[in-house]
PDB file of C-alpha atoms in Angstrom:
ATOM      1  CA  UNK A 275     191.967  76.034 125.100  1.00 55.00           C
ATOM      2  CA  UNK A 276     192.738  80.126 125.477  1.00 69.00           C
ATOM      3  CA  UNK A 277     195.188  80.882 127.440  1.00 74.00           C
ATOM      4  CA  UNK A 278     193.402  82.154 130.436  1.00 75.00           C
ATOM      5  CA  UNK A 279     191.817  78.962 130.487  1.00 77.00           C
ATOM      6  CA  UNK A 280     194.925  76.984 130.740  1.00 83.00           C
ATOM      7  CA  UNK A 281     196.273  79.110 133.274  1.00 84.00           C
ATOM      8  CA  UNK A 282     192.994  78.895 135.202  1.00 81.00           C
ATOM      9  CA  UNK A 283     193.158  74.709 134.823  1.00 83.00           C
ATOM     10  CA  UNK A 284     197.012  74.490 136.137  1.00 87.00           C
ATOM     11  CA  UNK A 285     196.539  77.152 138.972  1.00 88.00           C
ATOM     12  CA  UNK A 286     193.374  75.224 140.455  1.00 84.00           C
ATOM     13  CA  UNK A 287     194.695  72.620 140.201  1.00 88.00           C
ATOM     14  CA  UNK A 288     197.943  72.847 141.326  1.00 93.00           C
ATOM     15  CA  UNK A 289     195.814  74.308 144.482  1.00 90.00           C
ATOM     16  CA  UNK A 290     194.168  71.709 144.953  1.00 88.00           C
ATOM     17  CA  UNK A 291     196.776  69.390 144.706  1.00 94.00           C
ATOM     18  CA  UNK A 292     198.447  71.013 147.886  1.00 95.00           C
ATOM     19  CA  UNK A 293     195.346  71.048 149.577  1.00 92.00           C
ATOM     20  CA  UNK A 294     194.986  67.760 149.222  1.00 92.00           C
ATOM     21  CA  UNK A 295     198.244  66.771 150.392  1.00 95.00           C
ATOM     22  CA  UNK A 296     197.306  68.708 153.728  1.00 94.00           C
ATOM     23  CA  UNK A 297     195.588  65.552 154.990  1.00 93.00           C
ATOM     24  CA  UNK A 298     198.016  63.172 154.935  1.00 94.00           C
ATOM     25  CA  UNK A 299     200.972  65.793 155.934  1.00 95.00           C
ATOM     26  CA  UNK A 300     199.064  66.600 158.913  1.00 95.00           C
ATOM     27  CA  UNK A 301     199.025  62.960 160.090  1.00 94.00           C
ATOM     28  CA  UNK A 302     202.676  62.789 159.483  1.00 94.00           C
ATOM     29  CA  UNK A 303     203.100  65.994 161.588  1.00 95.00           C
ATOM     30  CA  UNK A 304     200.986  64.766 164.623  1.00 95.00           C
ATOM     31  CA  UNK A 305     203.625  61.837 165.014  1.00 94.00           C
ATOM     32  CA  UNK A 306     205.745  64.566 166.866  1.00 94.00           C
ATOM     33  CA  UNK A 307     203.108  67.602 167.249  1.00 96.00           C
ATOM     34  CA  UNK A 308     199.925  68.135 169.143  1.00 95.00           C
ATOM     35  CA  UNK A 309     196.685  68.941 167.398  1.00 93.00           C
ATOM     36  CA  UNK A 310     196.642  72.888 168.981  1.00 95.00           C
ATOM     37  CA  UNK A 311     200.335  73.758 169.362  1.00 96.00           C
ATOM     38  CA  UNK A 312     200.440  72.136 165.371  1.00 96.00           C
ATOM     39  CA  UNK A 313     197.964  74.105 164.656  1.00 95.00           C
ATOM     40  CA  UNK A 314     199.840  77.915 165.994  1.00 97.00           C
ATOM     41  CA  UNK A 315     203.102  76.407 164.523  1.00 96.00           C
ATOM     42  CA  UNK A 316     201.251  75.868 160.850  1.00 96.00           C
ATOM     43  CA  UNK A 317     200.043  79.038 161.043  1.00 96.00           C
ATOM     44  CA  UNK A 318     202.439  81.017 162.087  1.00 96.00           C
ATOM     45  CA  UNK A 319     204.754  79.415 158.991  1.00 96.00           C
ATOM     46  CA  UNK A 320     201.632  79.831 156.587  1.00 95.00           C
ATOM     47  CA  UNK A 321     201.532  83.693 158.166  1.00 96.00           C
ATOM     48  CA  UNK A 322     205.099  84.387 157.625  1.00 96.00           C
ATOM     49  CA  UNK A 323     204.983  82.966 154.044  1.00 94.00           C
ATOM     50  CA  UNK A 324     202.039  85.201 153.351  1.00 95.00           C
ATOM     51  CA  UNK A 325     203.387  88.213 154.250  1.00 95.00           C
ATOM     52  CA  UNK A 326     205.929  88.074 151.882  1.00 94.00           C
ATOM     53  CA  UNK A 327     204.016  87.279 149.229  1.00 91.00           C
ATOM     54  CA  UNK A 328     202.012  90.039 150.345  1.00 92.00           C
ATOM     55  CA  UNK A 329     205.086  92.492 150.826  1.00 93.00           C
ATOM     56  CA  UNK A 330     205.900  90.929 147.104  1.00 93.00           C
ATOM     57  CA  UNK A 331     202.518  92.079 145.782  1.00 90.00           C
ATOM     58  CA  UNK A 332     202.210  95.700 147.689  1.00 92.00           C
ATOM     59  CA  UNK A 333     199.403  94.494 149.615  1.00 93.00           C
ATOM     60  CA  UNK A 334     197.674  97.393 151.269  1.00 95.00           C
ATOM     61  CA  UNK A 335     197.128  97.551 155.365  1.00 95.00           C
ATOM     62  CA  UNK A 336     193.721  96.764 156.820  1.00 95.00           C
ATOM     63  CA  UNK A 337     191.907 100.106 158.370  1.00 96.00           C
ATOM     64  CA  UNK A 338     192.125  99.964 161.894  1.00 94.00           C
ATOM     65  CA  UNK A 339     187.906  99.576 162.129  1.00 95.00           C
ATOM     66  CA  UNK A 340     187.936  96.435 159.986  1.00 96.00           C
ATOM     67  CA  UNK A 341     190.854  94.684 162.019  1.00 96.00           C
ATOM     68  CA  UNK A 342     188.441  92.816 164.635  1.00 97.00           C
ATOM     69  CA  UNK A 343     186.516  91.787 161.606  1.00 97.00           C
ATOM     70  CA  UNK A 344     190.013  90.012 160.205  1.00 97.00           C
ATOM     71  CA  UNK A 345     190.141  88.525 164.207  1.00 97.00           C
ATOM     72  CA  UNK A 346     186.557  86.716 163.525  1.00 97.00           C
ATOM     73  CA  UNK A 347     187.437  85.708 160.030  1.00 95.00           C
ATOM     74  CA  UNK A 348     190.992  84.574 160.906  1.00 96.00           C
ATOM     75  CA  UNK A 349     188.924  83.456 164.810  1.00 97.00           C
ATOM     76  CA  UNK A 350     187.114  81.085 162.429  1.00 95.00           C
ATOM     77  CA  UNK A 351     189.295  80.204 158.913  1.00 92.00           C
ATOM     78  CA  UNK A 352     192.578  79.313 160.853  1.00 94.00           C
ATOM     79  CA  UNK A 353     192.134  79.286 164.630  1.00 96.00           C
ATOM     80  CA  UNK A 354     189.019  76.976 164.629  1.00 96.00           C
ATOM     81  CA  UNK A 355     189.109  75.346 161.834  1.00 94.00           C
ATOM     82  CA  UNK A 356     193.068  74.018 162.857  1.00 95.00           C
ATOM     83  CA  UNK A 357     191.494  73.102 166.499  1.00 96.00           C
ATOM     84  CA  UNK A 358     188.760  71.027 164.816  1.00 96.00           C
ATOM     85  CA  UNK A 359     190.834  69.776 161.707  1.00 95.00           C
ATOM     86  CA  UNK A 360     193.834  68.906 163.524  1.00 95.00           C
ATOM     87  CA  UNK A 361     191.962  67.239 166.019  1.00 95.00           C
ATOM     88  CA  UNK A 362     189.683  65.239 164.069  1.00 93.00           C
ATOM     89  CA  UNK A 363     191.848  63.624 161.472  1.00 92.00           C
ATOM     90  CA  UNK A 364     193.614  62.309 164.272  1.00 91.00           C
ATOM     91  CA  UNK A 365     190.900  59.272 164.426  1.00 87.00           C
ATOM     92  CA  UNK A 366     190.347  59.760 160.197  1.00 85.00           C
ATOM     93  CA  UNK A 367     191.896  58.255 157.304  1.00 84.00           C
ATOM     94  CA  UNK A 368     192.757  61.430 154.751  1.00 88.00           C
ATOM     95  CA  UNK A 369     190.180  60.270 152.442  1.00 82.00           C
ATOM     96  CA  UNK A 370     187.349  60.167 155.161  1.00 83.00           C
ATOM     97  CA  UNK A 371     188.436  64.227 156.629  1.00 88.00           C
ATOM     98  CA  UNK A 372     188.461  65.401 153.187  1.00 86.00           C
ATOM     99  CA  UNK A 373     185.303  64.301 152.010  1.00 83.00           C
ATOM    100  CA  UNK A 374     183.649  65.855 154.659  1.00 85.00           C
ATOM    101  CA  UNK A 375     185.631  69.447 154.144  1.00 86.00           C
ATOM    102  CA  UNK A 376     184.375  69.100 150.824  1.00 80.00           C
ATOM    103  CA  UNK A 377     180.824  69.771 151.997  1.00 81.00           C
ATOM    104  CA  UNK A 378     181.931  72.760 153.064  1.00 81.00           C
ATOM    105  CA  UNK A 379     180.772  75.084 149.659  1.00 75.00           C
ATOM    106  CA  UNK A 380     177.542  73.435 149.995  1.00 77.00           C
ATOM    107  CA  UNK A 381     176.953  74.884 153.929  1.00 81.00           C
ATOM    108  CA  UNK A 382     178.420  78.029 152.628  1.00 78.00           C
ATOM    109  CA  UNK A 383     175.377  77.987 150.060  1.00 78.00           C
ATOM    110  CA  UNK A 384     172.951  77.166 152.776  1.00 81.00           C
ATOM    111  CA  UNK A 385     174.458  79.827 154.704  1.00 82.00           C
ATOM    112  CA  UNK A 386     174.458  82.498 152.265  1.00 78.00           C
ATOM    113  CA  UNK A 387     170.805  81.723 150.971  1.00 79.00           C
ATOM    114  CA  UNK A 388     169.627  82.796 153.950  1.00 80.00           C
ATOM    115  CA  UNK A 389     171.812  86.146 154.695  1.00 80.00           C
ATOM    116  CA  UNK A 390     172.010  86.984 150.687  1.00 71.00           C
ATOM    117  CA  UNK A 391     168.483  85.673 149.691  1.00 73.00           C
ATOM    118  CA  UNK A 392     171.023  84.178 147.456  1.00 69.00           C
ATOM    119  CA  UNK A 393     168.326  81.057 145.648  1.00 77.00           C
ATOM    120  CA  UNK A 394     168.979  77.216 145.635  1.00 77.00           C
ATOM    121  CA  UNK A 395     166.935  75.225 142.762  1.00 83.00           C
ATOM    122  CA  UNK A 396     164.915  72.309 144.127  1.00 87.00           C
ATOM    123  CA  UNK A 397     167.575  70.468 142.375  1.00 87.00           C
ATOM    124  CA  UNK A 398     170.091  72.396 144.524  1.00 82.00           C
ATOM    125  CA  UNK A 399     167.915  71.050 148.102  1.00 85.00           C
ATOM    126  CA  UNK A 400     167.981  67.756 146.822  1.00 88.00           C
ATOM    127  CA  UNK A 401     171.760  67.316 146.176  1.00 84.00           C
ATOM    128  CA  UNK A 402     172.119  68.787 149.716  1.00 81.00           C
ATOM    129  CA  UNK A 403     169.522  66.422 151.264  1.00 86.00           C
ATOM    130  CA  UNK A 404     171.493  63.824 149.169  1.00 88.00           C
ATOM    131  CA  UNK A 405     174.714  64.822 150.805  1.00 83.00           C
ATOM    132  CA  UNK A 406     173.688  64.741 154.298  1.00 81.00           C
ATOM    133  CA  UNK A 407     172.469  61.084 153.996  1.00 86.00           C
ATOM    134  CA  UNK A 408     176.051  60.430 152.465  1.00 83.00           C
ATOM    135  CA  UNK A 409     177.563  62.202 156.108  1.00 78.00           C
ATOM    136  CA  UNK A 410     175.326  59.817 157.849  1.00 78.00           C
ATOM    137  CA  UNK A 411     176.091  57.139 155.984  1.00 81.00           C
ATOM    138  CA  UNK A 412     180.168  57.543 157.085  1.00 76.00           C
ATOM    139  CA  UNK A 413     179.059  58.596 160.602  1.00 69.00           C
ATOM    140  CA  UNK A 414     176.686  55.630 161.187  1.00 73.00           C
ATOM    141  CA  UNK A 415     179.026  52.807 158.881  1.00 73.00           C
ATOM    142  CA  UNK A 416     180.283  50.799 161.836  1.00 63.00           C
ATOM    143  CA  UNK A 417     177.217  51.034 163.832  1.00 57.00           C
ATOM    144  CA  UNK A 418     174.546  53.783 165.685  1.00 48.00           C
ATOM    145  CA  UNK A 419     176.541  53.551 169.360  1.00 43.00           C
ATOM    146  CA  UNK A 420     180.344  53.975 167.899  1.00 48.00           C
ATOM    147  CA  UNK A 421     180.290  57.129 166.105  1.00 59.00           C
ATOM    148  CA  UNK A 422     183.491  58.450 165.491  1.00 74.00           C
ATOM    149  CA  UNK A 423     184.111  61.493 167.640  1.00 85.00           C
ATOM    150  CA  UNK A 424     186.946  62.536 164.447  1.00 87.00           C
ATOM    151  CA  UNK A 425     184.108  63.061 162.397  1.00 86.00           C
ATOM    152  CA  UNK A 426     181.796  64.988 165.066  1.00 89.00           C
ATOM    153  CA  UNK A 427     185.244  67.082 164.658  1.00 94.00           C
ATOM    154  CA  UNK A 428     185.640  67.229 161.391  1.00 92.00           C
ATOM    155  CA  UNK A 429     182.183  68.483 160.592  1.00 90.00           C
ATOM    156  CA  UNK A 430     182.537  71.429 163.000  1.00 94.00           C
ATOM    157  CA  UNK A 431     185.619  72.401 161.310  1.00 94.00           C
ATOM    158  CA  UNK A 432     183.620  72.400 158.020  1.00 91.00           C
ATOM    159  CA  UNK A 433     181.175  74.302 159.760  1.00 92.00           C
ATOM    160  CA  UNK A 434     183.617  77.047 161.071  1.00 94.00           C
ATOM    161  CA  UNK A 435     185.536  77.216 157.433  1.00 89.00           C
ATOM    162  CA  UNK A 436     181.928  78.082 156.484  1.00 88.00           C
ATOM    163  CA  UNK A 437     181.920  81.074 158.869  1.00 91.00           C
ATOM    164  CA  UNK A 438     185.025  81.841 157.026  1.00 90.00           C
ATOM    165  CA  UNK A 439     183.514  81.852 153.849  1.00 84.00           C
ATOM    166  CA  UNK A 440     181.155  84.193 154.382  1.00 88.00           C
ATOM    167  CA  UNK A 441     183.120  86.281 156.128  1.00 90.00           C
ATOM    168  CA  UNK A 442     185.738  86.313 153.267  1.00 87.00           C
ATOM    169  CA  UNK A 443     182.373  87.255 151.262  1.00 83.00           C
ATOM    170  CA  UNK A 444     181.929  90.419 153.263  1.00 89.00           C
ATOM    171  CA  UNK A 445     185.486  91.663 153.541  1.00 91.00           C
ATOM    172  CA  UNK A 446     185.609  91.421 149.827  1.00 86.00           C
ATOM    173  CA  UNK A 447     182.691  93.722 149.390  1.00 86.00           C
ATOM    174  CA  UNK A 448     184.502  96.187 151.668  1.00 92.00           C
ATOM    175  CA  UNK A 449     187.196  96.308 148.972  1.00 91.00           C
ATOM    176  CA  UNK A 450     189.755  93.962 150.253  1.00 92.00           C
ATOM    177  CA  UNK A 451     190.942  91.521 147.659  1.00 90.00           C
ATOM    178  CA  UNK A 452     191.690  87.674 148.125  1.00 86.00           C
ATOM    179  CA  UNK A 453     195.427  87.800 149.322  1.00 90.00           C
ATOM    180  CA  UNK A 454     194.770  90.789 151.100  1.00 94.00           C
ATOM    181  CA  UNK A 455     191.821  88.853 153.320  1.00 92.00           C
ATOM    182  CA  UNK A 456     193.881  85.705 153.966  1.00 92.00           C
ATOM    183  CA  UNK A 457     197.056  87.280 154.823  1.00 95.00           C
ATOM    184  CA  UNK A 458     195.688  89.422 157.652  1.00 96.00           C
ATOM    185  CA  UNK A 459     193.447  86.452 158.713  1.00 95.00           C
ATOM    186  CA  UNK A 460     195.941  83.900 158.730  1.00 95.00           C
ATOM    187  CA  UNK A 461     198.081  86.524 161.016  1.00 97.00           C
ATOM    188  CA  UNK A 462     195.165  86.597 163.232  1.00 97.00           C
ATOM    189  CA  UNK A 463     194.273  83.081 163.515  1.00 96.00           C
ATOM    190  CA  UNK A 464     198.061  82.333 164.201  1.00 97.00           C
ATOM    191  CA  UNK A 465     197.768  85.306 167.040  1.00 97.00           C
ATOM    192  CA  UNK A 466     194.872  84.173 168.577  1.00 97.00           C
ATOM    193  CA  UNK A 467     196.438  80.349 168.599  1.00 97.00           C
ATOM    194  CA  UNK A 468     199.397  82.233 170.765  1.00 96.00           C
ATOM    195  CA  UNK A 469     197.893  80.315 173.955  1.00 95.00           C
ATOM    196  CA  UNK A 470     199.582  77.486 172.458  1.00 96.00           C
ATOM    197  CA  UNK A 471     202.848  79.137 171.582  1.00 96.00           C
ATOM    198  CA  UNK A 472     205.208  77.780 174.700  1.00 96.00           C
ATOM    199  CA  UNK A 473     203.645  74.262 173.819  1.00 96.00           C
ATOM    200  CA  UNK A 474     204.320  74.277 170.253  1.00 96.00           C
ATOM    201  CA  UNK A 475     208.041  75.548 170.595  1.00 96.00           C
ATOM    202  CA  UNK A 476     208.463  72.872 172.744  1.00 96.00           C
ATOM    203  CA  UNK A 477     207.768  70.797 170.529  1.00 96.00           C
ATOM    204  CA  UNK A 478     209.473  71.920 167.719  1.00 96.00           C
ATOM    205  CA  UNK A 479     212.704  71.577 169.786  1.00 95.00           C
ATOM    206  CA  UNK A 480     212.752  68.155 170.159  1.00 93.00           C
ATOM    207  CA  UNK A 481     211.253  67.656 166.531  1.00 93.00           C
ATOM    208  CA  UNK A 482     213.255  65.248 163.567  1.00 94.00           C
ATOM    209  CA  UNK A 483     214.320  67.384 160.757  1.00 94.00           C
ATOM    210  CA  UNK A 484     211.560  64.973 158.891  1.00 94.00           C
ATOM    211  CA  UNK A 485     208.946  66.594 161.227  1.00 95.00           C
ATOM    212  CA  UNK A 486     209.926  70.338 160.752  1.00 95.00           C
ATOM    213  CA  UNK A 487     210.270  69.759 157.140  1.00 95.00           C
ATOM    214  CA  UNK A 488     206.382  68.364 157.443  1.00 95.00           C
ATOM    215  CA  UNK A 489     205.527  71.203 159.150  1.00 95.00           C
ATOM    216  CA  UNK A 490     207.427  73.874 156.984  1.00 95.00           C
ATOM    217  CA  UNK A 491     205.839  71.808 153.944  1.00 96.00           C
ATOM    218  CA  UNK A 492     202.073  72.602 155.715  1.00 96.00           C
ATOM    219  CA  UNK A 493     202.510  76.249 156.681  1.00 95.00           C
ATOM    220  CA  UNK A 494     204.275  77.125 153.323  1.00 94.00           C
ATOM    221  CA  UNK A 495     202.100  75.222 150.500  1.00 95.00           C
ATOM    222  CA  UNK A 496     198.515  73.727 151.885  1.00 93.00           C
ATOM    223  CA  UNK A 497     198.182  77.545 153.501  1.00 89.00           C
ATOM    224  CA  UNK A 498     200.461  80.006 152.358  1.00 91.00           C
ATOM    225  CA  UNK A 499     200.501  78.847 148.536  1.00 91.00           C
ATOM    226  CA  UNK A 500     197.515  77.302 147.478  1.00 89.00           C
ATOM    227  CA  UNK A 501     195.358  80.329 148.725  1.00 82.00           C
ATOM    228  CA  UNK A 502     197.110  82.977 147.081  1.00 85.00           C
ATOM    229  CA  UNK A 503     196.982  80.268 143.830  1.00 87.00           C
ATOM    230  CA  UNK A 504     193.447  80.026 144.403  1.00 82.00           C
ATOM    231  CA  UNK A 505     193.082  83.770 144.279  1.00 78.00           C
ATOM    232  CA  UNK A 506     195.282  84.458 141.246  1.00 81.00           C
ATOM    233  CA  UNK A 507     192.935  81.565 139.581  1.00 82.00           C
ATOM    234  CA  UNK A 508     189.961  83.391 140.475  1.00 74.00           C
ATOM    235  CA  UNK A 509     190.934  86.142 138.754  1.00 72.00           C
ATOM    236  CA  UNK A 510     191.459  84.234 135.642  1.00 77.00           C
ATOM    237  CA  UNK A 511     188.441  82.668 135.859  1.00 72.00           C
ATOM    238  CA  UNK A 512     185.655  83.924 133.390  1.00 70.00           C
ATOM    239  CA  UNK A 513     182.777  82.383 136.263  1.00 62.00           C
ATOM    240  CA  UNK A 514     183.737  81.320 139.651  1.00 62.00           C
ATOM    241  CA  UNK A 515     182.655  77.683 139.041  1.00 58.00           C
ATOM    242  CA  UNK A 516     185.543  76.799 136.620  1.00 63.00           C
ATOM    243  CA  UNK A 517     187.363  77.742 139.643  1.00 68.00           C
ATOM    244  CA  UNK A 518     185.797  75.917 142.471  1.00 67.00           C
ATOM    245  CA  UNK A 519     184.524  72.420 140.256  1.00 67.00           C
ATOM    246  CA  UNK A 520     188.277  71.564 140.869  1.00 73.00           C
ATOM    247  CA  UNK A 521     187.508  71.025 144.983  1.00 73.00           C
ATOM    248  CA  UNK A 522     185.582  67.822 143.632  1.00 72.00           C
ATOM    249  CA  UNK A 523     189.380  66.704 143.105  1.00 79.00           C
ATOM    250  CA  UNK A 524     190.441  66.810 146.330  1.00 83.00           C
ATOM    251  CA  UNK A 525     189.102  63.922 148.040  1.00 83.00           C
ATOM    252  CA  UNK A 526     190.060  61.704 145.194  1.00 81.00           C
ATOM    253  CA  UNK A 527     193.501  63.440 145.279  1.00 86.00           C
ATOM    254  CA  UNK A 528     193.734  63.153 149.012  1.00 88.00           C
ATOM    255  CA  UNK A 529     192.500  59.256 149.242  1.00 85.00           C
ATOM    256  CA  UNK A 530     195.473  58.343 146.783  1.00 88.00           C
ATOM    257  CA  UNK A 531     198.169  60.203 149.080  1.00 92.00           C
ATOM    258  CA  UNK A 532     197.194  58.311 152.572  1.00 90.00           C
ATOM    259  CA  UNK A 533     197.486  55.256 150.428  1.00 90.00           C
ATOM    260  CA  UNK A 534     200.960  56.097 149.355  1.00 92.00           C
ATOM    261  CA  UNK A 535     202.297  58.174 152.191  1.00 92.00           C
ATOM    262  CA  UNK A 536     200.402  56.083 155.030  1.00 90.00           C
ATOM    263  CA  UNK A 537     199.404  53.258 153.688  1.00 89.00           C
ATOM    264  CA  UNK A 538     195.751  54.166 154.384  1.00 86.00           C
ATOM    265  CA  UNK A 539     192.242  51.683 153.248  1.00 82.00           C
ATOM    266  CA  UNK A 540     189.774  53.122 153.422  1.00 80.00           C
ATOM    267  CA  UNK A 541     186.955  51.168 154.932  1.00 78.00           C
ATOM    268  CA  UNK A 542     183.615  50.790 152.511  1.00 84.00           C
ATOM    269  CA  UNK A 543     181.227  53.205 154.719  1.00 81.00           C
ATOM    270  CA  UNK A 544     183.813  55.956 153.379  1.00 81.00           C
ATOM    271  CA  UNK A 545     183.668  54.999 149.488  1.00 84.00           C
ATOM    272  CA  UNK A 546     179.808  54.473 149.644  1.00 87.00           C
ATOM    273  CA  UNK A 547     179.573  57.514 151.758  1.00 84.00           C
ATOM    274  CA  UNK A 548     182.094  58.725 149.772  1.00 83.00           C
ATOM    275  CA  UNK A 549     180.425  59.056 146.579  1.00 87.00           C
ATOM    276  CA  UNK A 550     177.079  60.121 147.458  1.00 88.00           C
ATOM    277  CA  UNK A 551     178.121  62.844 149.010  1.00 84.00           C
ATOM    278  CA  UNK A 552     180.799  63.967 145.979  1.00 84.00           C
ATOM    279  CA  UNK A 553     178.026  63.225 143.214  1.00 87.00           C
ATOM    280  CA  UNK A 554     175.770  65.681 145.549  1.00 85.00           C
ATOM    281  CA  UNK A 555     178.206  68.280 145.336  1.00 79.00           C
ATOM    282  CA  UNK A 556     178.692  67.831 141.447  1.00 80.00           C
ATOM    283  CA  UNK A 557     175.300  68.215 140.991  1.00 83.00           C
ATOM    284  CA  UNK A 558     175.038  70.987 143.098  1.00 79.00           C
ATOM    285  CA  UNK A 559     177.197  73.155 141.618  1.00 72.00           C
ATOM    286  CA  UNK A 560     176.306  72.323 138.050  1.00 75.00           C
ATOM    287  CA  UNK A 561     172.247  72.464 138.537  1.00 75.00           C
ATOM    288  CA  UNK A 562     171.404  73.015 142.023  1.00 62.00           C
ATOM    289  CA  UNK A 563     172.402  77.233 141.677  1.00 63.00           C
TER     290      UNK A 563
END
């Protein structure tokens, strides 16, 4: 294995290691904070954290025209997708959220065959037909009239990280690079989730050092870290799928932590569901592009 290989394996997956452990953090967090005032507080850590980093790396400043296009991007990558996240997983076991976040680089493809004329094989439309019957499979699992609202949730926020995909896509192409685009949209998200500001410091005050250290832990590594990880494995990376094949991890990585950390089963819509909808993505990304 070369070298940039290695350092490619260990950064991806280190990142998605810390993604993963997002999940059952979060659920941890949420014994003493609020989906929305979590959700400012997280970002507002991840925010500071990143401008450091940034500060560390001689990031350059946005141009003042491109700064409500970091608003949408950070509107949809870190203020919605916290609302939606944070309050889905409240009625989700780890492994169920993160299964469905990891259909989010399939709805990005979707998404960007349409805007890019980027083309998906007939493979490619099968795997995603394949994956939606796995979503329905963990939506409809304990019976047509008790869908869980978490997962109605959930699947917006995979929708909105999406929007953030794409919209990462287009500030690249303006010459922005990766820590450069979630730096100033992590300080937006965390500025338009101000509304919740009051709330979340009240919280924090009355928080157990166990809490705060939760929430440090979730700002600092799931947000701050493992993006500007991501990035630095990116640029490693020979082609971007040795990069983003690792995401197929996460769920997997994620399931194990609720089980350790919360003593989470999951139920057998979510491991049926479960692995349709990760063998879709597999295939996807290996044949369907």
């Amino acid at each position: 294995m070369t070298t940039n290989k290695k350092k490619v394996f260990g950064l991806a997956f280190l990142t998605v290691f810390l993604w993963a452990s997002a999940f059952p953090l979060t659920k941890v967090a949420q014994e003493q904070f609020t989906s929305i005032p979590l959700g400012f507080l997280r970002c507002s850590a991840a925010a500071i954290f990143l401008m450091i980093i940034g500060k560390l790396c001689h990031i350059r400043l946005p141009q003042k025209k491109h700064i409500p296009l970091f608003f949408v991007s950070g509107g949809l990558g870190f203020t919605g997708y916290m609302i939606t996240f944070n309050t889905g997983i409240l009625t989700l076991t780890s492994a169920t959220s993160s299964i469905i976040i990891a259909v989010t680089p399939i709805l990005t493809a979707i998404v960007a065959s349409k805007l890019y004329k980027e083309k998906i094989k007939p493979i490619g439309w099968a795997a995603i037909a394949s994956a939606f019957i796995g979503v329905l499979i963990l939506l409809l699992w304990e019976g047509v009239f008790s869908i869980n609202v978490g997962l109605i949730w959930t699947i917006g926020a995979s929708i909105v990280f999406c929007g953030y995909n794409i919209m990462t896509r287009k500030l690249g192409a303006m010459g922005y690079n990766a820590l450069e685009i979630v730096t100033y949209s992590m300080i937006c998200g965390a500025i338009l989730l101000g509304f919740w500001a009051a709330e979340g410091f009240q919280q924090l005050a009355g928080a157990s050092t166990s809490h705060i250290v939760a929430l440090l832990y979730l700002g600092a590594f799931p947000s701050a870290t493992a993006y500007f990880l991501w990035g630095k494995a990116m640029s490693f990376a020979e082609r971007t799928s040795e990069v983003t094949n690792f995401m197929f991890v996460t769920p997997l990585l994620s399931t194990v932590m609720g089980f350790i950390i919360l003593r989470e089963v999951p139920n057998m819509g979510t491991f049926i569901g479960g692995a349709i909808i990760i063998c879709s993505i597999v295939v996807f990304n290996l044949k369907g592009k």
